[in-house]
PDB file of C-alpha atoms in Angstrom:
ATOM      1  CA  UNK A1208     171.486 203.323 113.422  1.00 48.00           C
ATOM      2  CA  UNK A1209     173.487 205.944 111.506  1.00 55.00           C
ATOM      3  CA  UNK A1210     171.873 208.862 109.709  1.00 62.00           C
ATOM      4  CA  UNK A1211     173.453 207.737 106.428  1.00 57.00           C
ATOM      5  CA  UNK A1212     171.793 204.340 106.728  1.00 57.00           C
ATOM      6  CA  UNK A1213     168.396 205.920 107.394  1.00 66.00           C
ATOM      7  CA  UNK A1214     168.925 208.186 104.400  1.00 64.00           C
ATOM      8  CA  UNK A1215     169.782 205.241 102.129  1.00 63.00           C
ATOM      9  CA  UNK A1216     166.795 203.272 103.408  1.00 64.00           C
ATOM     10  CA  UNK A1217     164.558 206.255 102.702  1.00 69.00           C
ATOM     11  CA  UNK A1218     165.835 206.473  99.132  1.00 66.00           C
ATOM     12  CA  UNK A1219     165.152 202.746  98.694  1.00 68.00           C
ATOM     13  CA  UNK A1220     161.565 203.128  99.946  1.00 69.00           C
ATOM     14  CA  UNK A1221     160.917 206.201  97.790  1.00 72.00           C
ATOM     15  CA  UNK A1222     162.325 204.618  94.634  1.00 68.00           C
ATOM     16  CA  UNK A1223     160.300 201.451  95.283  1.00 67.00           C
ATOM     17  CA  UNK A1224     157.111 203.490  95.605  1.00 72.00           C
ATOM     18  CA  UNK A1225     157.899 205.224  92.305  1.00 71.00           C
ATOM     19  CA  UNK A1226     158.580 201.849  90.668  1.00 67.00           C
ATOM     20  CA  UNK A1227     155.217 200.516  91.835  1.00 70.00           C
ATOM     21  CA  UNK A1228     153.376 203.619  90.660  1.00 70.00           C
ATOM     22  CA  UNK A1229     155.072 203.420  87.250  1.00 72.00           C
ATOM     23  CA  UNK A1230     154.842 199.596  87.165  1.00 74.00           C
ATOM     24  CA  UNK A1231     158.546 199.459  86.392  1.00 70.00           C
ATOM     25  CA  UNK A1232     159.944 196.076  87.461  1.00 72.00           C
ATOM     26  CA  UNK A1233     163.568 196.975  86.641  1.00 78.00           C
ATOM     27  CA  UNK A1234     163.435 200.029  88.879  1.00 73.00           C
ATOM     28  CA  UNK A1235     161.940 197.919  91.669  1.00 74.00           C
ATOM     29  CA  UNK A1236     164.707 195.334  91.322  1.00 77.00           C
ATOM     30  CA  UNK A1237     167.370 198.049  91.509  1.00 76.00           C
ATOM     31  CA  UNK A1238     165.648 199.629  94.498  1.00 74.00           C
ATOM     32  CA  UNK A1239     165.522 196.439  96.527  1.00 72.00           C
ATOM     33  CA  UNK A1240     169.055 195.505  95.497  1.00 75.00           C
ATOM     34  CA  UNK A1241     170.210 198.910  96.682  1.00 73.00           C
ATOM     35  CA  UNK A1242     168.285 198.482  99.916  1.00 71.00           C
ATOM     36  CA  UNK A1243     170.066 195.225 100.639  1.00 76.00           C
ATOM     37  CA  UNK A1244     173.459 196.625  99.733  1.00 74.00           C
ATOM     38  CA  UNK A1245     173.037 199.827 101.760  1.00 69.00           C
ATOM     39  CA  UNK A1246     173.821 198.360 105.222  1.00 68.00           C
ATOM     40  CA  UNK A1247     176.831 196.518 103.784  1.00 69.00           C
ATOM     41  CA  UNK A1248     178.265 199.522 101.939  1.00 64.00           C
ATOM     42  CA  UNK A1249     177.803 201.722 104.997  1.00 59.00           C
ATOM     43  CA  UNK A1250     179.089 199.150 107.475  1.00 59.00           C
ATOM     44  CA  UNK A1251     182.085 200.008 109.643  1.00 54.00           C
ATOM     45  CA  UNK A1252     182.741 196.370 110.520  1.00 56.00           C
ATOM     46  CA  UNK A1253     180.940 196.589 113.864  1.00 58.00           C
ATOM     47  CA  UNK A1254     177.394 196.149 112.595  1.00 57.00           C
ATOM     48  CA  UNK A1255     174.632 194.298 114.415  1.00 73.00           C
ATOM     49  CA  UNK A1256     173.517 191.206 112.524  1.00 80.00           C
ATOM     50  CA  UNK A1257     170.113 191.330 114.240  1.00 83.00           C
ATOM     51  CA  UNK A1258     169.486 194.799 112.822  1.00 79.00           C
ATOM     52  CA  UNK A1259     170.779 193.722 109.397  1.00 80.00           C
ATOM     53  CA  UNK A1260     168.554 190.687 109.012  1.00 86.00           C
ATOM     54  CA  UNK A1261     165.567 192.403 110.620  1.00 84.00           C
ATOM     55  CA  UNK A1262     165.900 195.080 107.934  1.00 81.00           C
ATOM     56  CA  UNK A1263     166.102 192.358 105.275  1.00 85.00           C
ATOM     57  CA  UNK A1264     162.966 190.777 106.723  1.00 85.00           C
ATOM     58  CA  UNK A1265     161.080 194.059 106.438  1.00 82.00           C
ATOM     59  CA  UNK A1266     162.222 194.431 102.829  1.00 81.00           C
ATOM     60  CA  UNK A1267     160.996 190.910 102.066  1.00 84.00           C
ATOM     61  CA  UNK A1268     157.598 191.661 103.598  1.00 83.00           C
ATOM     62  CA  UNK A1269     157.434 194.754 101.399  1.00 80.00           C
ATOM     63  CA  UNK A1270     158.160 192.642  98.343  1.00 80.00           C
ATOM     64  CA  UNK A1271     155.391 190.224  99.308  1.00 81.00           C
ATOM     65  CA  UNK A1272     153.024 193.183  99.526  1.00 79.00           C
ATOM     66  CA  UNK A1273     154.022 194.262  96.017  1.00 80.00           C
ATOM     67  CA  UNK A1274     153.474 190.741  94.658  1.00 78.00           C
ATOM     68  CA  UNK A1275     149.867 190.885  95.814  1.00 76.00           C
ATOM     69  CA  UNK A1276     149.185 193.584  93.230  1.00 76.00           C
ATOM     70  CA  UNK A1277     151.864 193.213  90.548  1.00 75.00           C
ATOM     71  CA  UNK A1278     152.923 189.904  88.915  1.00 73.00           C
ATOM     72  CA  UNK A1279     156.656 190.543  89.108  1.00 76.00           C
ATOM     73  CA  UNK A1280     157.873 186.935  89.194  1.00 77.00           C
ATOM     74  CA  UNK A1281     161.577 187.833  88.986  1.00 81.00           C
ATOM     75  CA  UNK A1282     161.498 190.034  92.099  1.00 82.00           C
ATOM     76  CA  UNK A1283     161.422 187.272  94.774  1.00 85.00           C
ATOM     77  CA  UNK A1284     164.215 185.328  93.053  1.00 85.00           C
ATOM     78  CA  UNK A1285     166.564 188.340  92.950  1.00 85.00           C
ATOM     79  CA  UNK A1286     165.603 189.205  96.526  1.00 85.00           C
ATOM     80  CA  UNK A1287     166.304 185.667  97.685  1.00 89.00           C
ATOM     81  CA  UNK A1288     169.668 185.590  95.908  1.00 88.00           C
ATOM     82  CA  UNK A1289     170.806 188.765  97.698  1.00 87.00           C
ATOM     83  CA  UNK A1290     169.514 187.607 101.085  1.00 88.00           C
ATOM     84  CA  UNK A1291     170.997 184.114 100.816  1.00 90.00           C
ATOM     85  CA  UNK A1292     174.303 185.481  99.546  1.00 88.00           C
ATOM     86  CA  UNK A1293     174.680 187.978 102.380  1.00 87.00           C
ATOM     87  CA  UNK A1294     173.572 185.363 104.913  1.00 88.00           C
ATOM     88  CA  UNK A1295     176.122 182.864 103.637  1.00 89.00           C
ATOM     89  CA  UNK A1296     178.952 185.409 103.730  1.00 86.00           C
ATOM     90  CA  UNK A1297     178.011 186.472 107.257  1.00 86.00           C
ATOM     91  CA  UNK A1298     177.823 182.822 108.336  1.00 86.00           C
ATOM     92  CA  UNK A1299     181.292 182.028 107.014  1.00 86.00           C
ATOM     93  CA  UNK A1300     182.944 185.178 108.350  1.00 83.00           C
ATOM     94  CA  UNK A1301     181.166 186.164 111.535  1.00 83.00           C
ATOM     95  CA  UNK A1302     179.053 183.288 112.879  1.00 87.00           C
ATOM     96  CA  UNK A1303     179.976 181.827 116.261  1.00 86.00           C
ATOM     97  CA  UNK A1304     177.936 179.280 118.286  1.00 87.00           C
ATOM     98  CA  UNK A1305     176.785 182.033 120.656  1.00 89.00           C
ATOM     99  CA  UNK A1306     174.773 183.500 117.773  1.00 90.00           C
ATOM    100  CA  UNK A1307     172.813 180.265 117.181  1.00 90.00           C
ATOM    101  CA  UNK A1308     169.388 181.309 118.594  1.00 91.00           C
ATOM    102  CA  UNK A1309     169.069 184.449 116.473  1.00 91.00           C
ATOM    103  CA  UNK A1310     170.741 182.865 113.434  1.00 91.00           C
ATOM    104  CA  UNK A1311     168.342 179.914 113.564  1.00 93.00           C
ATOM    105  CA  UNK A1312     165.395 182.236 114.026  1.00 93.00           C
ATOM    106  CA  UNK A1313     166.270 184.357 111.003  1.00 93.00           C
ATOM    107  CA  UNK A1314     166.989 181.253 108.905  1.00 93.00           C
ATOM    108  CA  UNK A1315     163.537 179.858 109.672  1.00 94.00           C
ATOM    109  CA  UNK A1316     161.950 183.260 109.051  1.00 93.00           C
ATOM    110  CA  UNK A1317     163.443 183.669 105.583  1.00 93.00           C
ATOM    111  CA  UNK A1318     162.794 180.023 104.689  1.00 94.00           C
ATOM    112  CA  UNK A1319     159.085 180.336 105.432  1.00 94.00           C
ATOM    113  CA  UNK A1320     158.862 183.754 103.766  1.00 92.00           C
ATOM    114  CA  UNK A1321     160.344 182.618 100.454  1.00 91.00           C
ATOM    115  CA  UNK A1322     158.736 179.181 100.491  1.00 90.00           C
ATOM    116  CA  UNK A1323     155.473 180.960 101.234  1.00 88.00           C
ATOM    117  CA  UNK A1324     155.919 183.183  98.168  1.00 85.00           C
ATOM    118  CA  UNK A1325     155.934 180.106  95.917  1.00 79.00           C
ATOM    119  CA  UNK A1326     152.842 178.719  97.625  1.00 81.00           C
ATOM    120  CA  UNK A1327     151.058 182.065  97.441  1.00 78.00           C
ATOM    121  CA  UNK A1328     151.702 182.430  93.718  1.00 72.00           C
ATOM    122  CA  UNK A1329     150.371 178.934  93.095  1.00 67.00           C
ATOM    123  CA  UNK A1330     147.317 179.398  95.316  1.00 69.00           C
ATOM    124  CA  UNK A1331     146.622 182.689  93.592  1.00 68.00           C
ATOM    125  CA  UNK A1332     145.760 180.544  90.592  1.00 54.00           C
ATOM    126  CA  UNK A1333     148.266 181.875  88.084  1.00 53.00           C
ATOM    127  CA  UNK A1334     147.185 180.679  84.661  1.00 55.00           C
ATOM    128  CA  UNK A1335     150.126 182.004  82.693  1.00 56.00           C
ATOM    129  CA  UNK A1336     153.057 179.928  81.526  1.00 60.00           C
ATOM    130  CA  UNK A1337     155.336 178.708  84.289  1.00 63.00           C
ATOM    131  CA  UNK A1338     158.625 180.589  84.189  1.00 70.00           C
ATOM    132  CA  UNK A1339     162.156 179.465  84.910  1.00 73.00           C
ATOM    133  CA  UNK A1340     162.463 181.902  87.827  1.00 74.00           C
ATOM    134  CA  UNK A1341     159.499 180.193  89.537  1.00 76.00           C
ATOM    135  CA  UNK A1342     161.117 176.774  89.153  1.00 80.00           C
ATOM    136  CA  UNK A1343     164.493 178.016  90.376  1.00 84.00           C
ATOM    137  CA  UNK A1344     163.011 179.659  93.481  1.00 85.00           C
ATOM    138  CA  UNK A1345     161.136 176.502  94.500  1.00 86.00           C
ATOM    139  CA  UNK A1346     164.303 174.396  94.585  1.00 88.00           C
ATOM    140  CA  UNK A1347     166.817 177.094  95.601  1.00 90.00           C
ATOM    141  CA  UNK A1348     165.051 177.898  98.882  1.00 91.00           C
ATOM    142  CA  UNK A1349     165.288 174.425 100.531  1.00 91.00           C
ATOM    143  CA  UNK A1350     168.755 173.834  99.093  1.00 91.00           C
ATOM    144  CA  UNK A1351     170.154 177.074 100.513  1.00 92.00           C
ATOM    145  CA  UNK A1352     168.281 176.719 103.809  1.00 92.00           C
ATOM    146  CA  UNK A1353     169.428 173.117 104.228  1.00 91.00           C
ATOM    147  CA  UNK A1354     173.057 174.034 103.559  1.00 91.00           C
ATOM    148  CA  UNK A1355     172.969 176.881 106.069  1.00 92.00           C
ATOM    149  CA  UNK A1356     171.219 174.676 108.621  1.00 93.00           C
ATOM    150  CA  UNK A1357     173.977 172.090 108.276  1.00 91.00           C
ATOM    151  CA  UNK A1358     176.544 174.834 108.921  1.00 90.00           C
ATOM    152  CA  UNK A1359     174.710 175.912 112.076  1.00 91.00           C
ATOM    153  CA  UNK A1360     174.263 172.378 113.431  1.00 89.00           C
ATOM    154  CA  UNK A1361     177.689 170.942 112.737  1.00 82.00           C
ATOM    155  CA  UNK A1362     178.792 168.831 115.674  1.00 77.00           C
ATOM    156  CA  UNK A1363     175.304 168.091 116.996  1.00 83.00           C
ATOM    157  CA  UNK A1364     174.216 164.459 117.095  1.00 81.00           C
ATOM    158  CA  UNK A1365     170.678 164.469 115.718  1.00 87.00           C
ATOM    159  CA  UNK A1366     170.260 168.110 114.713  1.00 89.00           C
ATOM    160  CA  UNK A1367     170.211 167.540 110.960  1.00 90.00           C
ATOM    161  CA  UNK A1368     168.039 164.439 111.316  1.00 90.00           C
ATOM    162  CA  UNK A1369     165.303 166.438 113.051  1.00 93.00           C
ATOM    163  CA  UNK A1370     165.806 169.315 110.618  1.00 93.00           C
ATOM    164  CA  UNK A1371     165.288 167.025 107.629  1.00 92.00           C
ATOM    165  CA  UNK A1372     162.192 165.546 109.270  1.00 93.00           C
ATOM    166  CA  UNK A1373     160.820 169.045 109.800  1.00 94.00           C
ATOM    167  CA  UNK A1374     161.640 170.073 106.237  1.00 93.00           C
ATOM    168  CA  UNK A1375     159.980 166.948 104.886  1.00 91.00           C
ATOM    169  CA  UNK A1376     156.867 167.595 106.956  1.00 93.00           C
ATOM    170  CA  UNK A1377     156.651 171.185 105.672  1.00 94.00           C
ATOM    171  CA  UNK A1378     156.856 170.189 102.006  1.00 92.00           C
ATOM    172  CA  UNK A1379     154.487 167.248 102.379  1.00 90.00           C
ATOM    173  CA  UNK A1380     152.083 169.692 104.012  1.00 90.00           C
ATOM    174  CA  UNK A1381     152.476 172.039 101.046  1.00 88.00           C
ATOM    175  CA  UNK A1382     151.810 169.131  98.683  1.00 86.00           C
ATOM    176  CA  UNK A1383     148.602 168.252 100.519  1.00 85.00           C
ATOM    177  CA  UNK A1384     147.543 171.908 100.324  1.00 81.00           C
ATOM    178  CA  UNK A1385     148.030 171.914  96.535  1.00 78.00           C
ATOM    179  CA  UNK A1386     146.638 168.483  95.717  1.00 74.00           C
ATOM    180  CA  UNK A1387     143.925 170.024  93.513  1.00 69.00           C
ATOM    181  CA  UNK A1388     145.950 170.743  90.364  1.00 62.00           C
ATOM    182  CA  UNK A1389     143.751 173.296  88.606  1.00 64.00           C
ATOM    183  CA  UNK A1390     146.645 175.230  87.061  1.00 64.00           C
ATOM    184  CA  UNK A1391     150.125 174.577  85.736  1.00 67.00           C
ATOM    185  CA  UNK A1392     151.673 176.398  88.702  1.00 67.00           C
ATOM    186  CA  UNK A1393     149.712 174.324  91.215  1.00 74.00           C
ATOM    187  CA  UNK A1394     150.554 171.095  89.438  1.00 77.00           C
ATOM    188  CA  UNK A1395     154.251 171.894  89.283  1.00 78.00           C
ATOM    189  CA  UNK A1396     154.446 172.998  92.915  1.00 82.00           C
ATOM    190  CA  UNK A1397     152.521 169.910  94.058  1.00 83.00           C
ATOM    191  CA  UNK A1398     154.952 167.584  92.293  1.00 83.00           C
ATOM    192  CA  UNK A1399     157.964 169.606  93.478  1.00 85.00           C
ATOM    193  CA  UNK A1400     156.809 169.781  97.098  1.00 88.00           C
ATOM    194  CA  UNK A1401     156.064 166.056  97.130  1.00 85.00           C
ATOM    195  CA  UNK A1402     159.502 165.261  95.720  1.00 85.00           C
ATOM    196  CA  UNK A1403     161.252 167.633  98.138  1.00 88.00           C
ATOM    197  CA  UNK A1404     159.337 166.200 101.083  1.00 89.00           C
ATOM    198  CA  UNK A1405     160.279 162.627 100.213  1.00 87.00           C
ATOM    199  CA  UNK A1406     163.898 163.657  99.565  1.00 87.00           C
ATOM    200  CA  UNK A1407     164.141 165.420 102.938  1.00 89.00           C
ATOM    201  CA  UNK A1408     162.744 162.399 104.779  1.00 88.00           C
ATOM    202  CA  UNK A1409     165.184 160.188 102.884  1.00 87.00           C
ATOM    203  CA  UNK A1410     168.117 162.387 103.918  1.00 86.00           C
ATOM    204  CA  UNK A1411     167.001 162.250 107.558  1.00 88.00           C
ATOM    205  CA  UNK A1412     167.774 158.515 107.686  1.00 86.00           C
ATOM    206  CA  UNK A1413     171.603 158.613 107.380  1.00 86.00           C
ATOM    207  CA  UNK A1414     171.771 161.540 109.808  1.00 86.00           C
ATOM    208  CA  UNK A1415     169.980 159.453 112.446  1.00 83.00           C
ATOM    209  CA  UNK A1416     170.893 155.798 111.817  1.00 79.00           C
ATOM    210  CA  UNK A1417     173.954 153.699 111.218  1.00 74.00           C
ATOM    211  CA  UNK A1418     174.925 152.640 107.692  1.00 74.00           C
ATOM    212  CA  UNK A1419     173.360 149.177 107.882  1.00 74.00           C
ATOM    213  CA  UNK A1420     170.058 150.544 109.184  1.00 75.00           C
ATOM    214  CA  UNK A1421     170.193 153.318 106.572  1.00 77.00           C
ATOM    215  CA  UNK A1422     170.573 150.721 103.804  1.00 77.00           C
ATOM    216  CA  UNK A1423     167.606 148.757 105.174  1.00 78.00           C
ATOM    217  CA  UNK A1424     165.434 151.872 105.523  1.00 80.00           C
ATOM    218  CA  UNK A1425     166.251 153.066 101.997  1.00 75.00           C
ATOM    219  CA  UNK A1426     165.509 149.624 100.603  1.00 79.00           C
ATOM    220  CA  UNK A1427     162.066 149.610 102.227  1.00 80.00           C
ATOM    221  CA  UNK A1428     161.419 153.206 101.131  1.00 78.00           C
ATOM    222  CA  UNK A1429     162.443 152.401  97.559  1.00 76.00           C
ATOM    223  CA  UNK A1430     160.105 149.413  97.461  1.00 81.00           C
ATOM    224  CA  UNK A1431     157.263 151.553  98.827  1.00 78.00           C
ATOM    225  CA  UNK A1432     157.887 154.211  96.182  1.00 75.00           C
ATOM    226  CA  UNK A1433     157.878 151.622  93.406  1.00 79.00           C
ATOM    227  CA  UNK A1434     154.591 150.108  94.629  1.00 80.00           C
ATOM    228  CA  UNK A1435     152.793 153.421  95.221  1.00 77.00           C
ATOM    229  CA  UNK A1436     153.973 155.086  91.992  1.00 77.00           C
ATOM    230  CA  UNK A1437     153.189 151.962  89.943  1.00 81.00           C
ATOM    231  CA  UNK A1438     149.610 152.096  91.230  1.00 75.00           C
ATOM    232  CA  UNK A1439     149.469 155.826  90.398  1.00 72.00           C
ATOM    233  CA  UNK A1440     151.063 155.160  86.983  1.00 75.00           C
ATOM    234  CA  UNK A1441     153.889 157.603  87.712  1.00 73.00           C
ATOM    235  CA  UNK A1442     156.891 156.202  85.872  1.00 76.00           C
ATOM    236  CA  UNK A1443     159.309 158.816  87.230  1.00 73.00           C
ATOM    237  CA  UNK A1444     158.455 157.779  90.787  1.00 72.00           C
ATOM    238  CA  UNK A1445     159.054 154.136  89.950  1.00 77.00           C
ATOM    239  CA  UNK A1446     162.462 155.078  88.540  1.00 81.00           C
ATOM    240  CA  UNK A1447     163.371 156.994  91.702  1.00 76.00           C
ATOM    241  CA  UNK A1448     162.311 154.057  93.850  1.00 76.00           C
ATOM    242  CA  UNK A1449     164.437 151.634  91.853  1.00 81.00           C
ATOM    243  CA  UNK A1450     167.441 153.998  92.028  1.00 81.00           C
ATOM    244  CA  UNK A1451     167.007 154.257  95.789  1.00 78.00           C
ATOM    245  CA  UNK A1452     166.973 150.467  96.100  1.00 78.00           C
ATOM    246  CA  UNK A1453     170.132 150.213  93.988  1.00 83.00           C
ATOM    247  CA  UNK A1454     171.857 152.775  96.227  1.00 81.00           C
ATOM    248  CA  UNK A1455     170.712 150.867  99.308  1.00 78.00           C
ATOM    249  CA  UNK A1456     172.033 147.631  97.827  1.00 79.00           C
ATOM    250  CA  UNK A1457     175.379 149.250  97.038  1.00 81.00           C
ATOM    251  CA  UNK A1458     175.640 150.619 100.562  1.00 72.00           C
ATOM    252  CA  UNK A1459     174.874 147.179 101.991  1.00 68.00           C
ATOM    253  CA  UNK A1460     177.551 145.544  99.808  1.00 75.00           C
ATOM    254  CA  UNK A1461     180.102 148.097 101.053  1.00 74.00           C
ATOM    255  CA  UNK A1462     179.353 146.985 104.615  1.00 64.00           C
ATOM    256  CA  UNK A1463     179.947 143.275 103.954  1.00 58.00           C
TER     257      UNK A1463
END
């Protein structure tokens, strides 16, 4: 690790400490943005991606520590945007199959870190008005992680099917954790996690089965959604179930 990188990292840590002491969210955002840009600006083109993403992981853990004491809701979204952006650029330019173990490990690490931030904020019992940055983070994390996972697993037979099953299990687990909706944040995250879990399980079907079996599975799933959501008096769920059945019917007609 070069002396210039250590110097830049030290400046980032010092400025972050000053931002926390002064409760200045803008300064904190600039500090963490600078910390993420430092290894890129100082790179000579021969950098170690393990060192890069390990450093990003440490920065993210620092941000989680700050969120325990200061309600800076914009901080994790900006942090995630930088991390996902750098990860995507590295994946397109430098990723080769030999890097899969460490790339998969870091992808899972950052997914659970940022998904965990949303859960933590909801479990903390935030009573204030839900903000757009909270909503965006909840949906941006699985979307970005799923896209990167697809890039890593291209060419594998059932890789994305198992990944979608795992993603669905994680979000259904989050939904069960937040089933007691005693705040707006909890209620929103419960509904979002439930929807994301069902969507991930739905996407697992075409990655694992043929088109005719996919149409049959989606038809059954749509009918189940309609029945369950009708009993729960959730009109949006009934609509989703009907749309899924229409899609399944269209797919079946295309196969005739």
